[in-house]
Each structure stands twice: as structure tokens, then as C-alpha cells.
Short mmCIF file of C-alpha atoms in Angstrom, two decimals:
data_model
loop_
_atom_site.label_atom_id
_atom_site.label_comp_id
_atom_site.label_asym_id
_atom_site.label_seq_id
_atom_site.Cartn_x
_atom_site.Cartn_y
_atom_site.Cartn_z
CA UNK A 1 0.00 0.00 0.00
CA UNK A 2 1.49 3.42 -0.99
CA UNK A 3 2.52 5.95 1.61
CA UNK A 4 -0.40 8.32 2.47
CA UNK A 5 1.71 11.47 1.86
CA UNK A 6 2.67 10.23 -1.61
CA UNK A 7 -1.03 9.68 -2.48
CA UNK A 8 -1.98 13.15 -1.20
CA UNK A 9 0.92 14.80 -3.04
CA UNK A 10 0.12 12.97 -6.28
CA UNK A 11 -3.58 13.87 -6.00
CA UNK A 12 -2.76 17.55 -5.39
CA UNK A 13 -0.33 17.59 -8.29
CA UNK A 14 -2.95 16.04 -10.60
CA UNK A 15 -5.59 18.54 -9.45
CA UNK A 16 -3.24 21.49 -10.07
CA UNK A 17 -2.30 20.12 -13.50
CA UNK A 18 -5.97 19.77 -14.51
CA UNK A 19 -6.76 23.26 -13.17
CA UNK A 20 -3.90 24.74 -15.19
CA UNK A 21 -5.24 23.17 -18.37
CA UNK A 22 -8.83 24.25 -17.81
CA UNK A 23 -9.90 26.65 -20.52
CA UNK A 24 -7.14 25.67 -22.93
CA UNK A 25 -8.28 24.96 -26.46
CA UNK A 26 -6.61 23.72 -29.59
CA UNK A 27 -5.10 26.53 -31.66
CA UNK A 28 -7.32 28.02 -34.36
CA UNK A 29 -5.78 27.20 -37.72
CA UNK A 30 -7.04 30.52 -39.11
CA UNK A 31 -5.78 32.64 -36.22
CA UNK A 32 -3.55 35.54 -37.16
CA UNK A 33 -0.37 35.96 -35.14
CA UNK A 34 0.11 39.47 -33.76
CA UNK A 35 3.04 41.06 -32.04
CA UNK A 36 2.82 42.02 -28.37
CA UNK A 37 2.57 45.69 -29.39
CA UNK A 38 -0.55 44.93 -31.46
CA UNK A 39 -2.35 43.06 -28.67
CA UNK A 40 -4.50 45.44 -26.64
CA UNK A 41 -5.12 45.04 -22.96
CA UNK A 42 -8.85 44.42 -22.73
CA UNK A 43 -10.18 46.25 -19.71
CA UNK A 44 -13.82 47.04 -19.07
CA UNK A 45 -15.15 50.21 -20.64
CA UNK A 46 -16.97 52.79 -18.57
CA UNK A 47 -19.85 52.44 -21.05
CA UNK A 48 -22.34 49.67 -20.29
CA UNK A 49 -22.46 46.91 -22.89
CA UNK A 50 -25.06 44.23 -23.50
CA UNK A 51 -22.63 41.71 -25.00
CA UNK A 52 -19.08 40.58 -24.33
CA UNK A 53 -16.29 42.99 -25.22
CA UNK A 54 -15.28 42.80 -28.89
CA UNK A 55 -11.94 41.32 -29.84
CA UNK A 56 -9.60 44.05 -30.97
CA UNK A 57 -7.54 43.52 -34.09
CA UNK A 58 -5.87 46.87 -34.62
CA UNK A 59 -5.20 47.80 -38.22
CA UNK A 60 -1.70 48.99 -38.81
CA UNK A 61 1.38 48.70 -40.92
CA UNK A 62 2.10 50.39 -44.20
CA UNK A 63 -0.51 50.69 -46.89
CA UNK A 64 -3.63 50.93 -44.75
CA UNK A 65 -4.37 54.45 -46.03
CA UNK A 66 -3.59 54.95 -49.72
CA UNK A 67 -2.73 58.37 -51.12
CA UNK A 68 -5.33 59.56 -53.63
CA UNK A 69 -7.75 56.74 -52.76
CA UNK A 70 -11.01 56.92 -50.76
CA UNK A 71 -10.59 56.33 -47.03
CA UNK A 72 -11.73 52.81 -46.14
CA UNK A 73 -14.18 53.51 -43.30
CA UNK A 74 -14.20 49.78 -42.44
CA UNK A 75 -10.76 50.34 -40.85
CA UNK A 76 -12.67 51.88 -37.94
CA UNK A 77 -15.25 49.14 -37.41
CA UNK A 78 -13.21 47.56 -34.56
CA UNK A 79 -12.70 50.83 -32.66
CA UNK A 80 -13.94 50.53 -29.11
CA UNK A 81 -13.15 52.24 -25.84
CA UNK A 82 -11.52 49.64 -23.61
CA UNK A 83 -11.39 52.15 -20.77
CA UNK A 84 -8.83 54.38 -19.08
CA UNK A 85 -5.34 53.06 -18.41
CA UNK A 86 -1.86 54.36 -17.70
CA UNK A 87 -1.00 56.76 -20.53
CA UNK A 88 -4.61 56.99 -21.78
CA UNK A 89 -6.77 58.60 -19.10
CA UNK A 90 -8.52 61.09 -21.38
CA UNK A 91 -12.24 61.43 -21.95
CA UNK A 92 -14.06 59.68 -24.80
CA UNK A 93 -17.18 61.26 -26.27
CA UNK A 94 -19.77 59.27 -28.21
CA UNK A 95 -21.85 60.28 -31.24
CA UNK A 96 -25.66 60.00 -30.98
CA UNK A 97 -25.49 56.67 -32.85
CA UNK A 98 -23.21 55.22 -30.13
CA UNK A 99 -20.00 55.26 -32.16
CA UNK A 100 -16.83 56.89 -30.88
CA UNK A 101 -16.70 60.62 -31.66
CA UNK A 102 -13.66 62.17 -29.97
CA UNK A 103 -10.98 61.79 -27.33
CA UNK A 104 -9.74 64.64 -25.11
CA UNK A 105 -6.10 64.08 -24.13
CA UNK A 106 -5.33 64.03 -20.39
CA UNK A 107 -2.00 65.04 -18.82
CA UNK A 108 0.49 62.19 -19.19
CA UNK A 109 -1.30 60.53 -22.12
CA UNK A 110 0.83 59.12 -24.93
CA UNK A 111 0.17 57.75 -28.42
CA UNK A 112 0.67 53.99 -27.88
CA UNK A 113 -1.61 53.82 -24.82
CA UNK A 114 -4.33 55.80 -26.62
CA UNK A 115 -4.10 53.49 -29.66
CA UNK A 116 -4.37 50.47 -27.37
CA UNK A 117 -7.31 51.91 -25.42
CA UNK A 118 -9.29 52.67 -28.57
CA UNK A 119 -8.32 49.61 -30.62
CA UNK A 120 -7.02 51.58 -33.59
CA UNK A 121 -3.79 51.49 -35.58
CA UNK A 122 -1.41 54.46 -35.77
CA UNK A 123 -1.95 55.19 -39.47
CA UNK A 124 -5.70 54.94 -39.05
CA UNK A 125 -5.76 57.44 -36.16
CA UNK A 126 -3.42 59.73 -38.11
CA UNK A 127 -5.87 59.67 -41.03
CA UNK A 128 -8.80 60.67 -38.79
CA UNK A 129 -6.81 63.70 -37.64
CA UNK A 130 -5.08 64.62 -40.92
CA UNK A 131 -7.10 67.79 -41.60
CA UNK A 132 -7.38 69.51 -38.19
CA UNK A 133 -4.14 68.29 -36.52
CA UNK A 134 -1.93 67.29 -39.43
CA UNK A 135 -0.33 63.87 -39.89
CA UNK A 136 1.57 61.71 -42.35
CA UNK A 137 -1.70 61.75 -44.33
CA UNK A 138 -1.75 65.55 -44.71
CA UNK A 139 -0.58 67.72 -47.54
CA UNK A 140 1.40 70.29 -45.55
CA UNK A 141 3.50 72.99 -47.18
CA UNK A 142 5.92 72.94 -44.22
CA UNK A 143 6.27 69.11 -44.31
CA UNK A 144 6.12 69.06 -40.50
CA UNK A 145 2.52 67.97 -39.95
CA UNK A 146 3.62 64.48 -38.91
CA UNK A 147 5.56 65.93 -35.95
CA UNK A 148 2.43 67.16 -34.12
CA UNK A 149 2.87 66.41 -30.39
CA UNK A 150 0.03 65.63 -27.98
CA UNK A 151 -0.93 68.31 -25.45
CA UNK A 152 -3.26 67.89 -22.49
CA UNK A 153 -6.64 69.18 -23.64
CA UNK A 154 -6.13 68.33 -27.33
CA UNK A 155 -9.16 66.83 -29.03
CA UNK A 156 -8.55 63.82 -31.28
CA UNK A 157 -11.15 62.93 -33.89
CA UNK A 158 -12.36 59.30 -33.73
CA UNK A 159 -14.94 59.31 -36.52
CA UNK A 160 -14.25 59.08 -40.29
CA UNK A 161 -17.29 61.26 -40.99
CA UNK A 162 -16.07 64.25 -38.89
CA UNK A 163 -12.46 64.57 -40.09
CA UNK A 164 -13.00 68.20 -41.14
CA UNK A 165 -14.91 69.30 -38.03
CA UNK A 166 -13.33 67.65 -34.94
CA UNK A 167 -9.81 68.05 -33.55
CA UNK A 168 -7.24 70.60 -32.44
CA UNK A 169 -3.62 70.99 -31.37
CA UNK A 170 -3.03 72.87 -28.11
CA UNK A 171 -6.27 74.82 -28.68
CA UNK A 172 -5.42 75.66 -32.31
CA UNK A 173 -7.55 74.36 -35.17
CA UNK A 174 -5.44 73.72 -38.24
CA UNK A 175 -6.55 73.16 -41.80
CA UNK A 176 -4.55 70.75 -43.91
CA UNK A 177 -5.54 68.92 -47.04
CA UNK A 178 -5.82 65.14 -46.63
CA UNK A 179 -3.75 62.98 -49.00
CA UNK A 180 -6.70 60.57 -49.39
CA UNK A 181 -10.31 61.08 -50.50
CA UNK A 182 -12.54 61.87 -47.52
CA UNK A 183 -15.81 60.04 -46.93
CA UNK A 184 -18.92 62.29 -46.78
CA UNK A 185 -18.46 64.68 -43.85
CA UNK A 186 -21.12 65.72 -41.30
#
């Protein structure tokens, strides 16, 4: 008959092993691998939701916004406010239809945390702010639009239909020409 302490130890080990595997599933053969920088931290939003939080797959990389082509508004279909976090404690405003409208930058906010919070890629957010803040998607005679820093109190546009009417830099509203074709503006 085995030693009682060996049986207890073996039983505990087996229970811990099973607990560790609980919830594991076979890998999805169609899953897309993303880098750690592209994986958002999903935290609860301050807005009530009826369903589970959406899975964020941030658009990014080169070629998401093509010069001289219409802006693909589907790039913004995954945008969602995953809630405040370190580096992204600003205030999100919603449009009457429930979509994201704007983000007011808080002191200490920085680009990467804001992108993560809102589930949007850097080029996509730049495009939304190309006209009123300037970005790599702006036609700027000084060629410095892409250097626009974030200031506490800045308003970032979050809606492809308000690119020409929402956004500022340190209280100043700028007016650049976008390098892409704008969707109908409200």
C-alpha cells in the first residue's frame, strides 16, 4: 500500500495540473499571429455593454491608407473604448449613434496607450486627424505635420465622418488637405 503522503501529493499535483489546463483549447488554424505591441489590454469600458467585449484587431502597418484613394471607413469598425489606463486617461465622447466621436487628451497621455485603449492602428488614427491636426496623411507645405505632439486638452477625432470638423492641437484648429479622399463629412 502506498505511503499516504505520496497519495496526497500525487492527487494535489494532478488537481493542479488539470486546473492549469482548464480553458485551454486547440489553436485556431485561421488565427492571425500578432506582435505584443498589437495586442491590446482588454479592460472594461466605462460604457455599459449588452454583449461581451469585442476582440480588438488593430489595423496597422504600411498601406492601410492609400494616397489619392477613398478612405476605407471599415478600418474603424473595430474601434472601441476599452477604458482608461496608464498613458490613456482622457475622456471619450460618443456620437448620438453610439460610435466613438472624440478623445480629449489628459496630462500624461501618450500615443501607444491611446491606440491600445481605442483599438485603432497608428496610421488609421493619423488619417482621422489629418485635416485639423496634421499627420503623415496631410498635404502640408511645411512638411512638418507628422511631428504634431500631444498636449493635455487636445481633441482627437475618432470618426471618419467628422475629419473636417473635430480636432485641435493645443487649442489651435489647423486646416490641412488630406492625402486621401474623404468620406462624406457631417
